[in-house]
JSON list of C-alpha atoms in Angstrom, two decimals:
[
{"chain": "A", "resi": 1, "resn": "THR", "atom": "CA", "xyz": [46.07, -2.55, -18.52]},
{"chain": "A", "resi": 2, "resn": "GLY", "atom": "CA", "xyz": [43.86, -5.45, -17.50]},
{"chain": "A", "resi": 3, "resn": "PHE", "atom": "CA", "xyz": [44.86, -8.51, -15.60]},
{"chain": "A", "resi": 4, "resn": "ALA", "atom": "CA", "xyz": [44.53, -11.80, -17.32]},
{"chain": "A", "resi": 5, "resn": "PRO", "atom": "CA", "xyz": [46.22, -14.34, -15.08]},
{"chain": "A", "resi": 6, "resn": "ASN", "atom": "CA", "xyz": [47.58, -17.74, -16.35]},
{"chain": "A", "resi": 7, "resn": "TRP", "atom": "CA", "xyz": [46.03, -19.90, -13.77]},
{"chain": "A", "resi": 8, "resn": "ARG", "atom": "CA", "xyz": [48.50, -22.81, -14.35]},
{"chain": "A", "resi": 9, "resn": "SER", "atom": "CA", "xyz": [51.44, -20.46, -13.87]},
{"chain": "A", "resi": 10, "resn": "ALA", "atom": "CA", "xyz": [53.19, -20.90, -10.51]},
{"chain": "A", "resi": 11, "resn": "SER", "atom": "CA", "xyz": [54.79, -17.38, -10.98]},
{"chain": "A", "resi": 12, "resn": "GLN", "atom": "CA", "xyz": [51.47, -15.64, -10.28]},
{"chain": "A", "resi": 13, "resn": "PRO", "atom": "CA", "xyz": [50.08, -17.04, -7.03]},
{"chain": "A", "resi": 14, "resn": "THR", "atom": "CA", "xyz": [49.94, -13.68, -5.37]},
{"chain": "A", "resi": 15, "resn": "SER", "atom": "CA", "xyz": [48.12, -11.98, -8.19]},
{"chain": "A", "resi": 16, "resn": "ARG", "atom": "CA", "xyz": [45.63, -14.84, -8.47]},
{"chain": "A", "resi": 17, "resn": "ASN", "atom": "CA", "xyz": [44.96, -14.70, -4.66]},
{"chain": "A", "resi": 18, "resn": "ALA", "atom": "CA", "xyz": [44.57, -10.82, -4.94]},
{"chain": "A", "resi": 19, "resn": "TRP", "atom": "CA", "xyz": [42.13, -11.28, -7.93]},
{"chain": "A", "resi": 20, "resn": "LEU", "atom": "CA", "xyz": [40.07, -13.96, -6.01]},
{"chain": "A", "resi": 21, "resn": "ARG", "atom": "CA", "xyz": [39.91, -11.61, -2.87]},
{"chain": "A", "resi": 22, "resn": "ASN", "atom": "CA", "xyz": [38.71, -8.74, -5.25]},
{"chain": "A", "resi": 23, "resn": "LEU", "atom": "CA", "xyz": [36.30, -11.07, -6.73]},
{"chain": "A", "resi": 24, "resn": "THR", "atom": "CA", "xyz": [34.98, -12.12, -3.21]},
{"chain": "A", "resi": 25, "resn": "SER", "atom": "CA", "xyz": [34.76, -8.42, -2.19]},
{"chain": "A", "resi": 26, "resn": "ALA", "atom": "CA", "xyz": [32.84, -7.56, -5.34]},
{"chain": "A", "resi": 27, "resn": "ARG", "atom": "CA", "xyz": [30.39, -10.43, -4.70]},
{"chain": "A", "resi": 28, "resn": "THR", "atom": "CA", "xyz": [29.96, -9.30, -1.15]},
{"chain": "A", "resi": 29, "resn": "ALA", "atom": "CA", "xyz": [29.40, -5.74, -2.26]},
{"chain": "A", "resi": 30, "resn": "LEU", "atom": "CA", "xyz": [26.91, -6.83, -4.94]},
{"chain": "A", "resi": 31, "resn": "GLY", "atom": "CA", "xyz": [25.11, -9.09, -2.37]},
{"chain": "A", "resi": 32, "resn": "SER", "atom": "CA", "xyz": [24.84, -6.07, 0.03]},
{"chain": "A", "resi": 33, "resn": "VAL", "atom": "CA", "xyz": [23.54, -3.90, -2.78]},
{"chain": "A", "resi": 34, "resn": "ALA", "atom": "CA", "xyz": [20.98, -6.49, -3.50]},
{"chain": "A", "resi": 35, "resn": "ASP", "atom": "CA", "xyz": [20.09, -6.71, 0.14]},
{"chain": "A", "resi": 36, "resn": "VAL", "atom": "CA", "xyz": [19.65, -2.84, 0.36]},
{"chain": "A", "resi": 37, "resn": "VAL", "atom": "CA", "xyz": [17.62, -2.81, -2.68]},
{"chain": "A", "resi": 38, "resn": "ALA", "atom": "CA", "xyz": [15.32, -5.66, -1.43]},
{"chain": "A", "resi": 39, "resn": "GLU", "atom": "CA", "xyz": [15.03, -3.95, 1.98]},
{"chain": "A", "resi": 40, "resn": "ALA", "atom": "CA", "xyz": [14.31, -0.51, 0.25]},
{"chain": "A", "resi": 41, "resn": "TYR", "atom": "CA", "xyz": [11.61, -2.09, -1.91]},
{"chain": "A", "resi": 42, "resn": "GLN", "atom": "CA", "xyz": [8.40, -2.12, -0.06]},
{"chain": "A", "resi": 43, "resn": "PRO", "atom": "CA", "xyz": [5.42, -3.19, -2.02]},
{"chain": "A", "resi": 44, "resn": "MET", "atom": "CA", "xyz": [2.82, -0.60, -2.05]},
{"chain": "A", "resi": 45, "resn": "ALA", "atom": "CA", "xyz": [-0.17, -0.96, 0.35]},
{"chain": "A", "resi": 46, "resn": "ARG", "atom": "CA", "xyz": [-3.28, -2.96, -0.41]},
{"chain": "A", "resi": 47, "resn": "ILE", "atom": "CA", "xyz": [-6.38, -0.83, -0.22]},
{"chain": "A", "resi": 48, "resn": "LEU", "atom": "CA", "xyz": [-9.84, -1.94, -0.07]},
{"chain": "A", "resi": 49, "resn": "ILE", "atom": "CA", "xyz": [-12.20, 0.37, -1.93]},
{"chain": "A", "resi": 50, "resn": "VAL", "atom": "CA", "xyz": [-15.79, 0.32, -0.64]},
{"chain": "A", "resi": 51, "resn": "ASP", "atom": "CA", "xyz": [-18.30, 2.17, -2.82]},
{"chain": "A", "resi": 52, "resn": "ASP", "atom": "CA", "xyz": [-21.72, 1.24, -4.27]},
{"chain": "A", "resi": 53, "resn": "GLU", "atom": "CA", "xyz": [-21.08, 2.85, -7.62]},
{"chain": "A", "resi": 54, "resn": "PRO", "atom": "CA", "xyz": [-19.00, 0.65, -9.86]},
{"chain": "A", "resi": 55, "resn": "ASP", "atom": "CA", "xyz": [-17.89, 3.65, -12.03]},
{"chain": "A", "resi": 56, "resn": "ILE", "atom": "CA", "xyz": [-16.40, 5.35, -9.00]},
{"chain": "A", "resi": 57, "resn": "ARG", "atom": "CA", "xyz": [-14.69, 2.11, -7.82]},
{"chain": "A", "resi": 58, "resn": "GLU", "atom": "CA", "xyz": [-13.14, 1.67, -11.31]},
{"chain": "A", "resi": 59, "resn": "VAL", "atom": "CA", "xyz": [-11.78, 5.23, -11.52]},
{"chain": "A", "resi": 60, "resn": "ILE", "atom": "CA", "xyz": [-10.29, 4.85, -8.05]},
{"chain": "A", "resi": 61, "resn": "ARG", "atom": "CA", "xyz": [-8.92, 1.43, -8.70]},
{"chain": "A", "resi": 62, "resn": "PHE", "atom": "CA", "xyz": [-7.33, 2.66, -11.91]},
{"chain": "A", "resi": 63, "resn": "ALA", "atom": "CA", "xyz": [-5.67, 5.71, -10.21]},
{"chain": "A", "resi": 64, "resn": "LEU", "atom": "CA", "xyz": [-4.38, 3.43, -7.27]},
{"chain": "A", "resi": 65, "resn": "GLU", "atom": "CA", "xyz": [-3.02, 0.72, -9.39]},
{"chain": "A", "resi": 66, "resn": "ALA", "atom": "CA", "xyz": [-1.38, 3.25, -11.65]},
{"chain": "A", "resi": 67, "resn": "ALA", "atom": "CA", "xyz": [0.40, 4.53, -8.49]},
{"chain": "A", "resi": 68, "resn": "GLY", "atom": "CA", "xyz": [1.44, 1.05, -7.53]},
{"chain": "A", "resi": 69, "resn": "PHE", "atom": "CA", "xyz": [-1.04, 0.20, -4.92]},
{"chain": "A", "resi": 70, "resn": "GLU", "atom": "CA", "xyz": [-2.87, -3.13, -4.74]},
{"chain": "A", "resi": 71, "resn": "THR", "atom": "CA", "xyz": [-6.63, -2.92, -4.75]},
{"chain": "A", "resi": 72, "resn": "GLN", "atom": "CA", "xyz": [-9.67, -4.86, -3.67]},
{"chain": "A", "resi": 73, "resn": "GLU", "atom": "CA", "xyz": [-13.31, -3.82, -4.12]},
{"chain": "A", "resi": 74, "resn": "ALA", "atom": "CA", "xyz": [-16.48, -4.15, -2.29]},
{"chain": "A", "resi": 75, "resn": "ALA", "atom": "CA", "xyz": [-19.93, -2.71, -3.16]},
{"chain": "A", "resi": 76, "resn": "ASP", "atom": "CA", "xyz": [-21.38, -2.63, 0.25]},
{"chain": "A", "resi": 77, "resn": "ALA", "atom": "CA", "xyz": [-20.61, -2.58, 4.07]},
{"chain": "A", "resi": 78, "resn": "GLY", "atom": "CA", "xyz": [-21.36, -6.34, 4.43]},
{"chain": "A", "resi": 79, "resn": "ALA", "atom": "CA", "xyz": [-19.06, -7.52, 1.71]},
{"chain": "A", "resi": 80, "resn": "ALA", "atom": "CA", "xyz": [-16.32, -5.21, 2.98]},
{"chain": "A", "resi": 81, "resn": "TYR", "atom": "CA", "xyz": [-16.64, -6.56, 6.47]},
{"chain": "A", "resi": 82, "resn": "GLU", "atom": "CA", "xyz": [-16.43, -10.06, 5.36]},
{"chain": "A", "resi": 83, "resn": "MET", "atom": "CA", "xyz": [-13.22, -9.20, 3.26]},
{"chain": "A", "resi": 84, "resn": "ILE", "atom": "CA", "xyz": [-11.58, -7.46, 6.26]},
{"chain": "A", "resi": 85, "resn": "GLN", "atom": "CA", "xyz": [-12.27, -10.40, 8.57]},
{"chain": "A", "resi": 86, "resn": "ARG", "atom": "CA", "xyz": [-10.67, -12.82, 6.12]},
{"chain": "A", "resi": 87, "resn": "ASP", "atom": "CA", "xyz": [-7.66, -10.73, 4.99]},
{"chain": "A", "resi": 88, "resn": "PRO", "atom": "CA", "xyz": [-7.35, -7.22, 6.34]},
{"chain": "A", "resi": 89, "resn": "PRO", "atom": "CA", "xyz": [-6.15, -4.57, 3.99]},
{"chain": "A", "resi": 90, "resn": "ASP", "atom": "CA", "xyz": [-3.58, -2.02, 4.78]},
{"chain": "A", "resi": 91, "resn": "LEU", "atom": "CA", "xyz": [-6.09, 0.85, 4.39]},
{"chain": "A", "resi": 92, "resn": "LEU", "atom": "CA", "xyz": [-9.86, 1.17, 3.87]},
{"chain": "A", "resi": 93, "resn": "LEU", "atom": "CA", "xyz": [-11.18, 3.69, 1.49]},
{"chain": "A", "resi": 94, "resn": "LEU", "atom": "CA", "xyz": [-14.85, 3.80, 2.56]},
{"chain": "A", "resi": 95, "resn": "ASP", "atom": "CA", "xyz": [-17.81, 5.64, 0.96]},
{"chain": "A", "resi": 96, "resn": "TRP", "atom": "CA", "xyz": [-19.94, 7.19, 3.75]},
{"chain": "A", "resi": 97, "resn": "MET", "atom": "CA", "xyz": [-23.29, 6.57, 1.85]},
{"chain": "A", "resi": 98, "resn": "LEU", "atom": "CA", "xyz": [-23.78, 2.94, 1.07]},
{"chain": "A", "resi": 99, "resn": "PRO", "atom": "CA", "xyz": [-26.92, 0.92, 0.59]},
{"chain": "A", "resi": 100, "resn": "GLY", "atom": "CA", "xyz": [-28.35, -0.83, 3.65]},
{"chain": "A", "resi": 101, "resn": "ARG", "atom": "CA", "xyz": [-25.54, -0.11, 6.26]},
{"chain": "A", "resi": 102, "resn": "SER", "atom": "CA", "xyz": [-23.49, 3.10, 6.13]},
{"chain": "A", "resi": 103, "resn": "GLY", "atom": "CA", "xyz": [-19.95, 3.37, 5.80]},
{"chain": "A", "resi": 104, "resn": "LEU", "atom": "CA", "xyz": [-19.93, 5.36, 9.01]},
{"chain": "A", "resi": 105, "resn": "ASP", "atom": "CA", "xyz": [-21.53, 2.44, 10.95]},
{"chain": "A", "resi": 106, "resn": "LEU", "atom": "CA", "xyz": [-18.94, 0.05, 9.45]},
{"chain": "A", "resi": 107, "resn": "ALA", "atom": "CA", "xyz": [-16.07, 2.38, 10.42]},
{"chain": "A", "resi": 108, "resn": "LYS", "atom": "CA", "xyz": [-17.47, 2.55, 14.01]},
{"chain": "A", "resi": 109, "resn": "GLN", "atom": "CA", "xyz": [-17.55, -1.39, 14.23]},
{"chain": "A", "resi": 110, "resn": "LEU", "atom": "CA", "xyz": [-14.04, -1.70, 12.92]},
{"chain": "A", "resi": 111, "resn": "LYS", "atom": "CA", "xyz": [-12.68, 0.89, 15.50]},
{"chain": "A", "resi": 112, "resn": "GLY", "atom": "CA", "xyz": [-14.48, -0.87, 18.17]},
{"chain": "A", "resi": 113, "resn": "ASP", "atom": "CA", "xyz": [-12.91, -4.20, 17.36]},
{"chain": "A", "resi": 114, "resn": "PRO", "atom": "CA", "xyz": [-9.46, -4.90, 18.83]},
{"chain": "A", "resi": 115, "resn": "ASN", "atom": "CA", "xyz": [-8.47, -6.97, 15.67]},
{"chain": "A", "resi": 116, "resn": "THR", "atom": "CA", "xyz": [-9.35, -3.92, 13.29]},
{"chain": "A", "resi": 117, "resn": "GLU", "atom": "CA", "xyz": [-9.01, -0.91, 15.48]},
{"chain": "A", "resi": 118, "resn": "ASP", "atom": "CA", "xyz": [-5.69, 0.15, 13.87]},
{"chain": "A", "resi": 119, "resn": "LEU", "atom": "CA", "xyz": [-6.85, -0.10, 10.27]},
{"chain": "A", "resi": 120, "resn": "PRO", "atom": "CA", "xyz": [-6.59, 3.33, 8.75]},
{"chain": "A", "resi": 121, "resn": "ILE", "atom": "CA", "xyz": [-9.91, 4.47, 7.27]},
{"chain": "A", "resi": 122, "resn": "ILE", "atom": "CA", "xyz": [-10.38, 7.29, 4.91]},
{"chain": "A", "resi": 123, "resn": "MET", "atom": "CA", "xyz": [-14.00, 8.09, 4.73]},
{"chain": "A", "resi": 124, "resn": "VAL", "atom": "CA", "xyz": [-15.00, 9.33, 1.09]},
{"chain": "A", "resi": 125, "resn": "THR", "atom": "CA", "xyz": [-18.10, 11.66, 1.08]},
{"chain": "A", "resi": 126, "resn": "ALA", "atom": "CA", "xyz": [-19.90, 14.26, -0.76]},
{"chain": "A", "resi": 127, "resn": "ARG", "atom": "CA", "xyz": [-20.78, 15.90, 2.56]},
{"chain": "A", "resi": 128, "resn": "THR", "atom": "CA", "xyz": [-19.20, 19.22, 3.04]},
{"chain": "A", "resi": 129, "resn": "GLU", "atom": "CA", "xyz": [-20.75, 20.50, 6.25]},
{"chain": "A", "resi": 130, "resn": "GLU", "atom": "CA", "xyz": [-18.40, 20.93, 9.24]},
{"chain": "A", "resi": 131, "resn": "ARG", "atom": "CA", "xyz": [-20.72, 18.74, 11.47]},
{"chain": "A", "resi": 132, "resn": "ASP", "atom": "CA", "xyz": [-20.45, 15.92, 8.95]},
{"chain": "A", "resi": 133, "resn": "LEU", "atom": "CA", "xyz": [-16.64, 16.22, 8.98]},
{"chain": "A", "resi": 134, "resn": "ILE", "atom": "CA", "xyz": [-16.66, 16.04, 12.74]},
{"chain": "A", "resi": 135, "resn": "LYS", "atom": "CA", "xyz": [-19.18, 13.17, 12.78]},
{"chain": "A", "resi": 136, "resn": "GLY", "atom": "CA", "xyz": [-17.07, 11.18, 10.29]},
{"chain": "A", "resi": 137, "resn": "LEU", "atom": "CA", "xyz": [-13.89, 11.66, 12.24]},
{"chain": "A", "resi": 138, "resn": "GLY", "atom": "CA", "xyz": [-15.65, 11.05, 15.55]},
{"chain": "A", "resi": 139, "resn": "GLY", "atom": "CA", "xyz": [-17.11, 7.91, 14.09]},
{"chain": "A", "resi": 140, "resn": "GLY", "atom": "CA", "xyz": [-13.72, 6.24, 13.27]},
{"chain": "A", "resi": 141, "resn": "ALA", "atom": "CA", "xyz": [-12.57, 7.70, 10.19]},
{"chain": "A", "resi": 142, "resn": "ASP", "atom": "CA", "xyz": [-8.74, 8.64, 10.24]},
{"chain": "A", "resi": 143, "resn": "ASP", "atom": "CA", "xyz": [-9.31, 11.22, 7.52]},
{"chain": "A", "resi": 144, "resn": "GLU", "atom": "CA", "xyz": [-11.97, 12.37, 5.10]},
{"chain": "A", "resi": 145, "resn": "LEU", "atom": "CA", "xyz": [-11.84, 13.00, 1.35]},
{"chain": "A", "resi": 146, "resn": "THR", "atom": "CA", "xyz": [-14.60, 15.08, -0.10]},
{"chain": "A", "resi": 147, "resn": "GLN", "atom": "CA", "xyz": [-15.95, 14.32, -3.44]},
{"chain": "A", "resi": 148, "resn": "PRO", "atom": "CA", "xyz": [-15.16, 15.37, -6.11]},
{"chain": "A", "resi": 149, "resn": "PHE", "atom": "CA", "xyz": [-11.29, 14.82, -5.50]},
{"chain": "A", "resi": 150, "resn": "SER", "atom": "CA", "xyz": [-8.36, 14.66, -7.86]},
{"chain": "A", "resi": 151, "resn": "PRO", "atom": "CA", "xyz": [-6.55, 11.35, -8.14]},
{"chain": "A", "resi": 152, "resn": "ARG", "atom": "CA", "xyz": [-3.29, 13.08, -7.05]},
{"chain": "A", "resi": 153, "resn": "GLU", "atom": "CA", "xyz": [-4.94, 14.36, -3.90]},
{"chain": "A", "resi": 154, "resn": "LEU", "atom": "CA", "xyz": [-5.98, 10.83, -3.09]},
{"chain": "A", "resi": 155, "resn": "ILE", "atom": "CA", "xyz": [-2.62, 9.30, -3.78]},
{"chain": "A", "resi": 156, "resn": "ALA", "atom": "CA", "xyz": [-0.83, 11.80, -1.69]},
{"chain": "A", "resi": 157, "resn": "LEU", "atom": "CA", "xyz": [-3.26, 11.13, 1.11]},
{"chain": "A", "resi": 158, "resn": "LEU", "atom": "CA", "xyz": [-2.84, 7.30, 0.85]},
{"chain": "A", "resi": 159, "resn": "LYS", "atom": "CA", "xyz": [0.95, 7.55, 0.81]},
{"chain": "A", "resi": 160, "resn": "ALA", "atom": "CA", "xyz": [0.92, 9.65, 3.95]},
{"chain": "A", "resi": 161, "resn": "LEU", "atom": "CA", "xyz": [-1.11, 7.14, 5.90]},
{"chain": "A", "resi": 162, "resn": "THR", "atom": "CA", "xyz": [0.52, 3.87, 4.63]}
]
């Protein structure tokens, strides 16, 4: 049995007041739910992809955007550095071997700068030797991803670091 008050009837002031209290409680509860949803919704991290191969950038961008990440792209260390100085990303996905200046050199510079020292860097490399892994991690990379890699492996690593 539903409640359909006659607002003009003086015989139902208590019921009307109770209904208004319930309505107010419902609005408060819905507002609280909206607040919780808004707090729980965290936009995915913005990732700067630095690779000189356009096809590789495109594949990585596609996988990251499909997983909800925002992406930016740079083809070399110089362009990446300028982008980072203007508006730092949440994470840098950096190819080791770039034309001109290497990704390892850029990582070292970023980790040596107080403004960017906390920027997480994943070094993407085809190098598989232990000494190269140690060199990359010692040079500023927070983690390394050896090519070829699966998109799921990349997404899992990014989610763990962001």
